[in-house]
Short mmCIF file of C-alpha atoms and ligand atoms in Angstrom, two decimals:
data_model
loop_
_atom_site.label_atom_id
_atom_site.label_comp_id
_atom_site.label_asym_id
_atom_site.label_seq_id
_atom_site.Cartn_x
_atom_site.Cartn_y
_atom_site.Cartn_z
CA MET A 3 -3.67 20.06 22.16
CA SER A 4 -6.55 18.07 23.60
CA GLU A 5 -7.26 14.71 21.96
CA LYS A 6 -10.62 12.96 21.74
CA ASN A 7 -11.04 10.43 24.51
CA GLN A 8 -10.53 6.90 23.29
CA GLY A 9 -14.07 5.72 24.10
CA SER A 10 -15.58 8.59 22.10
CA LYS A 11 -13.14 7.88 19.26
CA LEU A 12 -14.33 4.27 19.05
CA GLU A 13 -17.97 5.39 19.22
CA ALA A 14 -17.44 7.87 16.38
CA LEU A 15 -15.65 5.20 14.34
CA VAL A 16 -18.41 2.61 14.87
CA SER A 17 -20.97 5.15 13.73
CA LEU A 18 -18.89 6.08 10.65
CA CYS A 19 -18.41 2.40 9.79
CA LYS A 20 -22.15 1.86 9.72
CA ARG A 21 -23.02 5.12 7.94
CA ARG A 22 -20.41 4.67 5.22
CA GLY A 23 -20.81 0.92 4.78
CA PHE A 24 -17.68 -0.54 6.32
CA ILE A 25 -19.22 -2.75 9.00
CA PHE A 26 -22.81 -3.68 9.86
CA GLN A 27 -24.18 -5.79 12.67
CA ALA A 28 -25.01 -9.20 11.16
CA SER A 29 -28.75 -9.96 10.96
CA GLU A 30 -29.50 -6.42 12.11
CA ILE A 31 -33.07 -6.56 10.80
CA TYR A 32 -33.72 -9.41 13.27
CA GLY A 33 -32.11 -7.65 16.21
CA GLY A 34 -28.53 -8.75 15.44
CA LEU A 35 -26.57 -11.82 16.46
CA ASN A 36 -23.91 -11.23 19.10
CA GLY A 37 -20.39 -11.82 17.81
CA PHE A 38 -21.21 -11.75 14.10
CA TRP A 39 -20.53 -8.89 11.68
CA ASP A 40 -21.12 -8.13 8.03
CA TYR A 41 -18.78 -6.00 5.95
CA GLY A 42 -20.47 -3.47 3.67
CA PRO A 43 -19.24 -2.26 0.26
CA LEU A 44 -16.25 -0.34 1.65
CA GLY A 45 -15.46 -2.93 4.34
CA ALA A 46 -15.47 -5.76 1.81
CA GLU A 47 -12.90 -3.87 -0.31
CA LEU A 48 -10.81 -3.08 2.78
CA LYS A 49 -10.68 -6.71 3.87
CA ARG A 50 -9.91 -7.86 0.35
CA ASN A 51 -6.99 -5.42 0.20
CA ILE A 52 -5.61 -6.67 3.53
CA LYS A 53 -5.82 -10.29 2.37
CA ASP A 54 -4.29 -9.43 -1.01
CA ALA A 55 -1.42 -7.57 0.68
CA TRP A 56 -0.80 -10.54 2.98
CA TRP A 57 -0.99 -13.11 0.17
CA ARG A 58 1.31 -11.09 -2.05
CA THR A 59 3.96 -10.73 0.67
CA MET A 60 3.65 -14.20 2.16
CA VAL A 61 3.09 -16.32 -0.96
CA ARG A 62 3.50 -14.66 -4.39
CA GLU A 63 6.69 -12.76 -3.69
CA ARG A 64 8.40 -15.74 -2.05
CA ASP A 65 9.96 -18.87 -3.53
CA ASP A 66 9.57 -20.86 -0.33
CA VAL A 67 5.83 -20.53 0.43
CA VAL A 68 2.83 -22.01 -1.39
CA GLY A 69 -0.88 -21.53 -0.82
CA LEU A 70 -3.75 -23.76 0.25
CA ASP A 71 -7.53 -23.43 0.54
CA SER A 72 -8.75 -26.26 2.75
CA ALA A 73 -12.28 -27.18 3.84
CA ILE A 74 -13.84 -25.49 6.86
CA ILE A 75 -15.18 -28.81 8.10
CA GLN A 76 -12.46 -31.41 8.55
CA HIS A 77 -12.65 -34.99 9.81
CA PRO A 78 -13.43 -34.84 13.56
CA ARG A 79 -10.21 -36.79 14.30
CA THR A 80 -8.38 -33.63 13.19
CA TRP A 81 -9.55 -31.88 16.35
CA GLU A 82 -8.63 -34.84 18.55
CA ALA A 83 -5.13 -34.78 17.11
CA SER A 84 -4.78 -31.02 17.41
CA GLY A 85 -5.93 -31.08 21.03
CA HIS A 86 -8.89 -28.75 20.36
CA LEU A 87 -11.51 -31.31 21.38
CA GLU A 88 -9.95 -31.75 24.79
CA GLY A 89 -8.32 -28.44 25.49
CA PHE A 90 -9.77 -25.60 23.40
CA THR A 91 -11.74 -24.21 26.29
CA ASP A 92 -12.27 -20.96 28.14
CA PRO A 93 -13.21 -20.85 31.84
CA MET A 94 -16.86 -19.79 32.17
CA VAL A 95 -18.72 -18.55 35.25
CA ASP A 96 -22.35 -17.57 35.84
CA CYS A 97 -23.83 -15.08 38.28
CA ARG A 98 -26.55 -17.02 40.14
CA ALA A 99 -28.39 -13.80 41.01
CA CYS A 100 -28.75 -12.05 37.62
CA LYS A 101 -27.82 -15.03 35.39
CA LYS A 102 -25.12 -13.08 33.52
CA ARG A 103 -22.36 -15.22 32.04
CA TYR A 104 -18.68 -14.27 31.98
CA ARG A 105 -15.31 -15.55 30.92
CA ALA A 106 -13.67 -15.98 34.34
CA ASP A 107 -10.35 -14.35 33.36
CA GLN A 108 -12.13 -11.36 31.80
CA LEU A 109 -14.35 -10.94 34.86
CA CYS A 110 -11.26 -10.89 37.10
CA GLU A 111 -9.48 -8.46 34.75
CA GLU A 112 -12.48 -6.11 34.87
CA LEU A 113 -12.31 -6.15 38.69
CA GLY A 114 -8.52 -5.75 38.81
CA LEU A 115 -8.15 -9.28 40.25
CA LYS A 116 -6.23 -12.35 39.14
CA LEU A 117 -7.75 -15.76 38.44
CA GLU A 118 -6.31 -18.35 40.83
CA PHE A 119 -5.61 -22.09 40.83
CA GLU A 120 -7.02 -24.45 43.47
CA THR A 121 -4.13 -25.30 45.77
CA GLY A 122 -2.22 -28.40 44.80
CA SER A 123 -3.37 -28.48 41.20
CA ASN A 124 -1.87 -27.14 38.02
CA ALA A 125 -4.55 -27.93 35.46
CA GLU A 126 -6.48 -25.10 33.87
CA LYS A 127 -9.73 -26.87 34.77
CA LYS A 128 -9.03 -26.32 38.46
CA LEU A 129 -9.12 -22.55 38.24
CA LYS A 130 -10.89 -20.65 40.99
CA LEU A 131 -12.21 -17.13 41.41
CA PRO A 132 -10.25 -15.04 43.94
CA ASP A 133 -11.83 -13.52 47.07
CA GLY A 134 -13.53 -10.29 46.17
CA ALA A 135 -14.88 -11.54 42.84
CA LYS A 136 -18.39 -10.26 42.23
CA CYS A 137 -20.77 -9.82 39.34
CA PRO A 138 -19.94 -6.51 37.59
CA ALA A 139 -23.61 -6.19 36.55
CA CYS A 140 -25.46 -6.74 39.86
CA GLY A 141 -22.71 -6.88 42.49
CA SER A 142 -23.65 -10.37 43.72
CA LYS A 143 -20.85 -12.57 45.04
CA ASP A 144 -22.91 -15.69 44.32
CA ILE A 145 -20.95 -16.81 41.27
CA THR A 146 -20.38 -20.38 40.07
CA ALA A 147 -16.89 -21.91 40.06
CA PRO A 148 -15.13 -21.67 36.66
CA ARG A 149 -15.92 -24.56 34.35
CA ALA A 150 -14.34 -25.35 31.00
CA PHE A 151 -16.40 -24.40 27.96
CA ASN A 152 -15.29 -25.75 24.56
CA LEU A 153 -15.27 -22.98 21.97
CA MET A 154 -15.80 -25.13 18.89
CA PHE A 155 -19.12 -24.85 17.04
CA LYS A 156 -20.69 -28.26 16.52
CA THR A 157 -22.65 -29.44 13.50
CA PHE A 158 -23.64 -32.77 11.89
CA VAL A 159 -22.54 -34.19 8.57
CA GLY A 160 -25.44 -35.71 6.62
CA PRO A 161 -29.06 -36.16 7.66
CA GLN A 162 -28.48 -38.14 10.86
CA GLU A 163 -27.84 -36.14 14.04
CA ASP A 164 -25.99 -38.27 16.56
CA THR A 165 -22.51 -38.72 17.98
CA SER A 166 -21.35 -40.61 14.88
CA THR A 167 -22.03 -37.62 12.61
CA VAL A 168 -20.76 -34.79 14.80
CA ALA A 169 -18.32 -32.42 13.11
CA TYR A 170 -16.91 -29.01 13.98
CA LEU A 171 -16.51 -25.67 12.22
CA ARG A 172 -12.75 -25.11 12.24
CA PRO A 173 -11.56 -22.87 15.09
CA GLU A 174 -8.36 -22.10 13.13
CA THR A 175 -7.21 -22.58 9.53
CA ALA A 176 -3.90 -24.12 10.61
CA GLN A 177 -5.04 -27.73 11.02
CA GLY A 178 -6.15 -27.96 7.37
CA ILE A 179 -2.54 -27.12 6.49
CA PHE A 180 -1.05 -29.82 8.72
CA ALA A 181 -3.52 -32.40 7.41
CA GLN A 182 -2.44 -31.64 3.80
CA TYR A 183 1.26 -31.31 4.57
CA ASN A 184 2.24 -34.52 2.72
CA ASN A 185 0.16 -33.77 -0.40
CA VAL A 186 1.47 -30.22 -0.69
CA LEU A 187 5.05 -31.37 -0.19
CA ALA A 188 4.64 -34.03 -2.88
CA CYS A 189 3.09 -31.72 -5.51
CA SER A 190 4.95 -28.48 -4.94
CA ARG A 191 8.56 -29.72 -5.11
CA GLN A 192 9.37 -27.61 -2.07
CA LYS A 193 12.16 -28.54 0.31
CA VAL A 194 12.38 -27.84 4.04
CA PRO A 195 12.50 -24.99 4.99
CA PHE A 196 9.24 -24.07 3.26
CA GLY A 197 5.80 -22.86 4.18
CA ILE A 198 2.11 -23.37 3.44
CA ALA A 199 -0.16 -20.34 3.74
CA GLN A 200 -3.90 -20.15 4.03
CA ILE A 201 -6.55 -17.45 4.42
CA GLY A 202 -10.04 -18.37 5.53
CA LYS A 203 -12.89 -18.24 7.98
CA ALA A 204 -12.56 -19.59 11.51
CA PHE A 205 -15.29 -19.97 14.11
CA ARG A 206 -15.11 -19.79 17.89
CA ASN A 207 -18.12 -19.79 20.15
CA GLU A 208 -16.61 -17.05 22.33
CA ILE A 209 -18.29 -16.71 25.74
CA ASN A 210 -18.17 -12.93 25.58
CA PRO A 211 -17.62 -11.38 22.13
CA ARG A 212 -16.55 -7.79 22.72
CA ASN A 213 -14.77 -4.63 21.64
CA TYR A 214 -16.68 -4.29 18.36
CA THR A 215 -15.25 -6.79 15.86
CA PHE A 216 -12.14 -7.50 17.94
CA ARG A 217 -13.45 -10.71 19.51
CA SER A 218 -16.05 -12.23 17.19
CA ARG A 219 -17.53 -15.68 16.83
CA GLU A 220 -16.89 -15.83 13.08
CA PHE A 221 -13.71 -14.23 11.77
CA GLU A 222 -10.96 -14.66 9.22
CA GLN A 223 -7.42 -15.83 9.78
CA MET A 224 -4.29 -15.52 7.65
CA GLU A 225 -1.93 -18.27 8.75
CA LEU A 226 1.44 -19.51 7.64
CA GLU A 227 2.90 -22.82 8.77
CA PHE A 228 6.60 -22.61 8.02
CA PHE A 229 8.31 -26.01 8.26
CA VAL A 230 11.93 -25.98 9.37
CA LYS A 231 14.70 -28.37 10.26
CA PRO A 232 14.78 -29.17 14.00
CA GLY A 233 17.33 -26.96 15.68
CA THR A 234 16.74 -23.99 13.36
CA ASP A 235 13.48 -22.98 15.09
CA ALA A 236 14.89 -19.99 16.98
CA GLU A 237 16.45 -18.28 13.96
CA TRP A 238 13.34 -18.77 11.82
CA HIS A 239 11.13 -17.54 14.64
CA GLU A 240 13.19 -14.38 14.93
CA TYR A 241 13.08 -13.96 11.14
CA TRP A 242 9.28 -14.21 11.00
CA VAL A 243 8.73 -11.81 13.90
CA ALA A 244 10.83 -9.19 12.07
CA GLU A 245 9.08 -9.87 8.72
CA ARG A 246 5.65 -9.57 10.20
CA LEU A 247 6.39 -6.33 12.04
CA GLN A 248 7.66 -4.81 8.80
CA TRP A 249 4.50 -5.89 6.98
CA TYR A 250 2.27 -4.12 9.51
CA GLN A 251 4.22 -0.92 8.98
CA ARG A 252 3.93 -1.25 5.20
CA ILE A 253 0.12 -1.40 5.39
CA GLY A 254 -0.04 1.70 7.57
CA LEU A 255 0.33 0.79 11.26
CA PRO A 256 3.14 2.92 12.70
CA GLU A 257 5.99 1.36 14.60
CA GLY A 258 5.15 3.45 17.68
CA ARG A 259 1.74 1.84 18.10
CA LEU A 260 2.91 -1.71 17.42
CA HIS A 261 4.34 -3.76 20.27
CA ARG A 262 5.81 -7.20 20.82
CA TYR A 263 4.78 -9.36 23.75
CA VAL A 264 7.43 -12.00 24.31
CA TYR A 265 6.11 -15.04 26.21
CA GLY A 266 8.04 -16.10 29.29
CA LYS A 267 9.13 -19.75 29.59
CA ASP A 268 6.32 -20.40 32.09
CA GLU A 269 3.69 -18.99 29.71
CA LEU A 270 4.58 -21.20 26.73
CA ALA A 271 2.65 -24.33 25.77
CA HIS A 272 4.68 -27.40 26.74
CA TYR A 273 5.71 -28.09 23.12
CA ALA A 274 6.53 -24.48 22.13
CA SER A 275 10.02 -23.01 22.31
CA ALA A 276 9.06 -19.37 21.66
CA CYS A 277 6.05 -17.17 21.10
CA VAL A 278 5.71 -13.46 20.36
CA ASP A 279 2.41 -11.63 20.01
CA VAL A 280 2.21 -8.55 17.82
CA LEU A 281 0.05 -6.00 19.64
CA TYR A 282 -1.54 -2.73 18.55
CA ASP A 283 -2.74 0.23 20.64
CA PHE A 284 -6.51 0.01 20.07
CA PRO A 285 -8.76 2.67 21.70
CA PHE A 286 -9.82 -0.06 24.19
CA GLY A 287 -6.26 -1.06 25.07
CA THR A 288 -3.14 -2.65 23.67
CA GLN A 289 -4.28 -5.96 22.19
CA GLU A 290 -3.14 -8.84 19.99
CA LEU A 291 -3.21 -8.73 16.19
CA GLU A 292 -1.12 -11.83 15.57
CA GLY A 293 0.71 -14.61 17.37
CA ILE A 294 4.02 -15.97 16.07
CA ALA A 295 4.84 -19.30 17.70
CA ALA A 296 7.62 -21.85 17.35
CA ARG A 297 5.58 -25.01 17.94
CA GLY A 298 8.23 -27.71 17.50
CA ASP A 299 6.97 -30.95 15.91
CA PHE A 300 3.81 -31.01 18.01
CA ASP A 301 1.30 -30.56 15.18
CA LEU A 302 2.80 -32.87 12.54
CA GLY A 303 3.74 -35.32 15.29
CA ARG A 304 0.17 -35.52 16.59
CA HIS A 305 -1.31 -35.96 13.09
CA GLN A 306 1.24 -38.68 12.44
CA GLN A 307 0.16 -40.40 15.65
CA PHE A 308 -3.60 -40.03 15.08
CA SER A 309 -3.68 -40.77 11.33
CA GLY A 310 -0.97 -43.42 11.25
CA LYS A 311 0.53 -41.61 8.20
CA SER A 312 4.19 -40.74 8.35
CA MET A 313 4.97 -37.02 8.43
CA GLU A 314 8.70 -37.61 8.24
CA TYR A 315 10.77 -35.61 5.82
CA PHE A 316 13.80 -37.08 4.08
CA ASP A 317 16.56 -34.52 3.59
CA GLN A 318 18.25 -35.45 0.28
CA ASP A 319 21.36 -33.45 1.10
CA THR A 320 22.12 -34.80 4.58
CA LYS A 321 20.25 -38.14 4.19
CA GLU A 322 18.53 -37.39 7.53
CA LYS A 323 14.90 -38.21 8.32
CA PHE A 324 12.92 -35.98 10.67
CA VAL A 325 9.48 -34.62 11.44
CA PRO A 326 9.83 -30.92 10.57
CA HIS A 327 9.32 -28.32 13.27
CA VAL A 328 6.96 -25.46 12.56
CA VAL A 329 7.01 -21.70 13.02
CA GLU A 330 3.51 -20.25 12.78
CA PRO A 331 2.67 -16.58 12.17
CA SER A 332 -1.10 -16.48 12.69
CA ALA A 333 -2.96 -13.22 12.08
CA GLY A 334 -6.62 -12.16 12.23
CA THR A 335 -7.91 -10.22 9.19
CA ASP A 336 -10.78 -8.61 11.11
CA ARG A 337 -8.50 -7.37 13.88
CA ILE A 338 -6.14 -5.90 11.30
CA ALA A 339 -9.10 -4.21 9.55
CA LEU A 340 -10.17 -2.75 12.90
CA ALA A 341 -6.64 -1.57 13.71
CA LEU A 342 -6.36 0.09 10.28
CA LEU A 343 -9.71 1.81 10.76
CA CYS A 344 -8.68 3.07 14.23
CA GLU A 345 -5.33 4.27 12.88
CA ALA A 346 -6.87 5.95 9.84
CA PHE A 347 -9.63 7.81 11.70
CA HIS A 348 -8.99 11.55 12.08
CA GLU A 349 -11.10 14.60 12.66
CA GLU A 350 -9.70 17.86 11.32
CA TRP A 351 -10.65 21.50 10.98
CA VAL A 352 -10.64 22.64 7.39
CA PRO A 353 -11.82 25.82 5.66
CA THR A 354 -15.52 25.55 4.78
CA SER A 355 -14.69 25.95 1.10
CA ASP A 356 -12.18 23.27 0.15
CA VAL A 357 -9.94 25.69 -1.70
CA ALA A 358 -6.63 24.66 -3.16
CA GLY A 359 -3.79 25.21 -0.71
CA SER A 360 -5.90 25.01 2.49
CA GLN A 361 -4.25 23.05 5.30
CA PRO A 362 -6.14 20.67 7.58
CA ILE A 363 -5.61 21.22 11.33
CA PRO A 364 -6.12 18.34 13.80
CA VAL A 365 -9.18 19.11 15.97
CA ASP A 366 -8.28 20.43 19.42
CA TYR A 367 -11.22 19.22 21.50
CA ALA A 368 -10.52 21.78 24.25
CA GLN A 369 -10.83 24.74 21.85
CA PRO A 370 -13.71 26.20 19.85
CA MET A 371 -13.55 25.67 16.09
CA PRO A 372 -11.79 28.58 14.30
CA PRO A 373 -14.11 30.81 12.23
CA GLY A 374 -14.60 29.86 8.58
CA CYS A 375 -13.89 26.21 9.33
CA GLU A 376 -15.79 22.95 9.48
CA THR A 377 -14.81 19.54 10.82
CA ARG A 378 -13.90 16.94 8.27
CA THR A 379 -13.70 13.27 9.13
CA VAL A 380 -10.98 11.60 7.14
CA LEU A 381 -9.73 8.02 6.99
CA ARG A 382 -6.04 8.28 6.22
CA PHE A 383 -5.56 4.75 4.88
CA ALA A 384 -2.30 3.87 3.16
CA PRO A 385 -3.17 3.99 -0.58
CA CYS A 386 -2.44 0.26 -0.97
CA ILE A 387 -5.12 -0.54 1.64
CA ALA A 388 -7.75 2.12 0.84
CA PRO A 389 -11.04 0.55 -0.30
CA ILE A 390 -11.42 3.05 -3.17
CA LYS A 391 -8.23 4.33 -4.72
CA VAL A 392 -9.55 7.18 -6.82
CA ALA A 393 -12.78 9.12 -7.34
CA VAL A 394 -13.57 10.91 -10.57
CA PHE A 395 -15.77 14.01 -10.66
CA PRO A 396 -17.02 15.98 -13.65
CA LEU A 397 -17.22 19.56 -12.37
CA LEU A 398 -20.85 19.92 -13.48
CA LYS A 399 -23.29 17.10 -14.07
CA ASN A 400 -25.40 18.96 -16.64
CA LYS A 401 -22.55 19.54 -19.09
CA PRO A 402 -22.46 16.41 -21.29
CA GLU A 403 -19.00 17.17 -22.67
CA LEU A 404 -17.54 17.26 -19.11
CA VAL A 405 -19.44 14.14 -18.07
CA SER A 406 -18.35 12.13 -21.08
CA LYS A 407 -14.69 13.18 -20.75
CA ALA A 408 -14.72 12.28 -17.04
CA ARG A 409 -16.54 9.02 -17.67
CA GLY A 410 -13.86 7.98 -20.18
CA LEU A 411 -11.16 8.56 -17.58
CA TYR A 412 -13.16 6.75 -14.88
CA ASP A 413 -13.72 3.73 -17.12
CA ALA A 414 -10.01 3.55 -17.89
CA LEU A 415 -8.96 3.83 -14.24
CA ARG A 416 -11.44 1.30 -12.87
CA LYS A 417 -9.99 -1.42 -15.07
CA ARG A 418 -6.94 -1.24 -12.82
CA TRP A 419 -8.16 0.04 -9.43
CA SER A 420 -11.35 0.34 -7.45
CA ALA A 421 -12.65 3.74 -8.52
CA PHE A 422 -15.71 5.81 -7.65
CA TRP A 423 -17.91 7.98 -9.83
CA ASP A 424 -19.69 10.96 -8.26
CA VAL A 425 -21.56 13.73 -10.04
CA ALA A 426 -23.78 14.87 -7.16
CA GLY A 427 -23.37 18.17 -5.31
CA ALA A 428 -20.67 20.80 -5.01
CA ILE A 429 -17.14 19.59 -5.61
CA GLY A 430 -16.15 20.33 -1.97
CA ARG A 431 -18.96 18.04 -0.72
CA ARG A 432 -17.81 15.31 -3.07
CA TYR A 433 -14.26 15.60 -1.71
CA ARG A 434 -15.60 15.35 1.86
CA ARG A 435 -17.55 12.18 1.07
CA GLN A 436 -14.40 10.58 -0.31
CA ASP A 437 -12.33 11.79 2.69
CA GLU A 438 -14.70 9.83 4.93
CA ALA A 439 -14.35 6.75 2.74
CA GLY A 440 -10.57 7.06 2.89
CA THR A 441 -10.12 7.56 -0.89
CA PRO A 442 -6.58 8.88 -1.35
CA PHE A 443 -7.14 10.67 -4.66
CA GLY A 444 -9.88 12.74 -6.31
CA ILE A 445 -9.78 13.82 -9.93
CA THR A 446 -11.84 16.71 -11.24
CA VAL A 447 -12.56 17.18 -14.90
CA ASP A 448 -13.36 20.84 -15.65
CA PHE A 449 -13.57 23.20 -18.61
CA GLN A 450 -9.80 23.49 -18.84
CA THR A 451 -9.70 19.70 -19.40
CA LEU A 452 -11.69 20.18 -22.60
CA ALA A 453 -9.10 22.67 -23.80
CA ASP A 454 -5.79 21.06 -22.82
CA ASP A 455 -6.51 17.49 -21.62
CA THR A 456 -5.32 18.19 -18.06
CA VAL A 457 -7.18 17.42 -14.82
CA THR A 458 -6.95 18.39 -11.16
CA LEU A 459 -5.61 15.67 -8.87
CA ARG A 460 -6.42 16.27 -5.22
CA ALA A 461 -4.63 14.44 -2.42
CA ARG A 462 -6.83 13.40 0.52
CA ASP A 463 -4.37 13.98 3.37
CA SER A 464 -2.76 17.29 2.40
CA MET A 465 -5.79 18.51 0.40
CA GLN A 466 -3.23 19.82 -2.09
CA GLN A 467 -4.23 19.94 -5.75
CA ILE A 468 -2.02 19.62 -8.77
CA ARG A 469 -2.77 19.97 -12.46
CA LEU A 470 -1.49 17.20 -14.70
CA PRO A 471 -2.12 15.75 -18.17
CA ILE A 472 -4.66 12.91 -18.30
CA ALA A 473 -1.93 10.83 -19.95
CA ASP A 474 0.14 11.03 -16.73
CA VAL A 475 -2.65 10.18 -14.26
CA ALA A 476 -2.24 6.39 -14.21
CA ALA A 477 1.52 6.55 -13.65
CA LYS A 478 1.06 9.11 -10.86
CA LEU A 479 -1.53 6.95 -9.10
CA ALA A 480 0.50 3.76 -9.56
CA GLU A 481 3.47 5.41 -7.90
CA ALA A 482 1.42 5.90 -4.72
CA ILE A 483 -0.81 2.83 -4.76
CA GLU A 484 1.45 0.06 -5.96
CA THR A 485 4.63 0.74 -4.02
N1 GAP B 506 -3.33 -21.31 14.79
C1 GAP B 506 -3.01 -20.44 15.88
C2 GAP B 506 -4.14 -19.63 16.30
O1 GAP B 506 -5.26 -19.78 15.86
P1 GAP B 506 -4.78 -17.69 17.93
O2 GAP B 506 -3.89 -16.75 18.71
O3 GAP B 506 -5.84 -18.41 18.67
O4 GAP B 506 -3.78 -18.68 17.21
C3 GAP B 506 -4.63 -16.22 15.80
O5 GAP B 506 -5.42 -16.89 16.74
C4 GAP B 506 -5.23 -14.87 15.46
O6 GAP B 506 -6.59 -15.02 15.07
C5 GAP B 506 -5.27 -13.89 16.64
O7 GAP B 506 -4.04 -13.23 16.82
C6 GAP B 506 -6.36 -12.95 16.21
O8 GAP B 506 -5.88 -11.98 15.32
C7 GAP B 506 -7.33 -13.86 15.46
N2 GAP B 506 -8.45 -14.25 16.35
C8 GAP B 506 -8.44 -15.23 17.27
N3 GAP B 506 -9.64 -15.29 17.90
C9 GAP B 506 -10.40 -14.29 17.36
C10 GAP B 506 -11.74 -13.83 17.57
N4 GAP B 506 -12.53 -14.43 18.45
N5 GAP B 506 -12.18 -12.78 16.84
C11 GAP B 506 -11.37 -12.19 15.92
N6 GAP B 506 -10.12 -12.59 15.68
C12 GAP B 506 -9.63 -13.62 16.38
#
């Protein structure tokens, strides 16, 4: 069986995402803005479902985690304390010949080289390009030395634009959590160990946004800061790695395409005791979805130092005082959306007439299509993640009794789930349109419905159809969608 090459798969997916309204280039009518994306009607639902699934698992279903929604712009001291002002940089180089700009490590990676340090130094700022480095665009070796570029977007608070009013769009949601740690602790009656979770936009002025939405300049994060007693970091870190891997499988990423990258001691930040990245096999390579780090007391400790406010916790049981350590699972919503789209995307051969009982066959790109078939594109999302859960079709649009019966069912279903109404075209075409949108169920109301109050329920993946009473539809759907 010959599979589609990964580059073509991504190309086909990008085109589907635009055509069906998952993802658009931001400001497309003005030529686009590199690193910014808009989510269309289906994409907005997909992202909402990812965030809801995360929030439900990480906050609502737990006794030991509470939520927060902090401001995007925080006091600039926040970023001094966090270290972002000084150290949140990427090494940037320019080709003097063609003026192209690169992230030095990515340029080296593209050339199969390794970024080096100047001899005798260990600071990131003293990086140097290895011999053999050249501009991938024009081939020139006349490239500047790497220099540190801060990734935070700057803005000004109020009408005056000078150094006293400079502020930053947050590059991560985490610092808002640390800054509110005391208030949340006081109001929530939580005890260590406990966590604060937040979902929200983050902004990084990436030197080279790339791989579709994978590395963007505006994106969303879903972060948990889980505060633990010093000395228990390792067990909680292990716990959260296992929890997070399970969550990815529940939303439809298979174990076989998920990986863990365990940081070596020499790769860890000086304050961290462990870090594991969760990776997924994207068409452009195996890349990070989430980082899970045991960060010690670095964050609360630094905010204590910079704000002068105590971040100490008093343990009522042991009468000990300590600055809690933190374990941080930090995920990117947009990367998860992209992984789910890549995972869901399939092309299959199916009989031209979508008759009950026909079986889809994965396309074999080395073979001609069998006679009597057509290619269907289908997004096999897990039902809990699918943007539209169910589509309702009256068999014929010019039969008012069918339309009104179907409309009644549609109105009832959409109170509970995102549902879609489609009266246009042959029923097979309507199924195909929903296959491409990733809708797991289609319901057809036909003449038999008028006689016995039953409908046809068609499953997207198997294309199998069953007949069931209208009264049983909601329970049947709930079984698949809400588990
Ligand atoms: N508070 C820790 C933190 O922000 P990070 O590894 O820099 O850690 C966490 O970011 C997650 O945010 C990443 O695993 C990724 O999913 C997402 N992310 C980071 N930079 C991104 C970008 N430029 N575009 C899209 N997602 C990004």
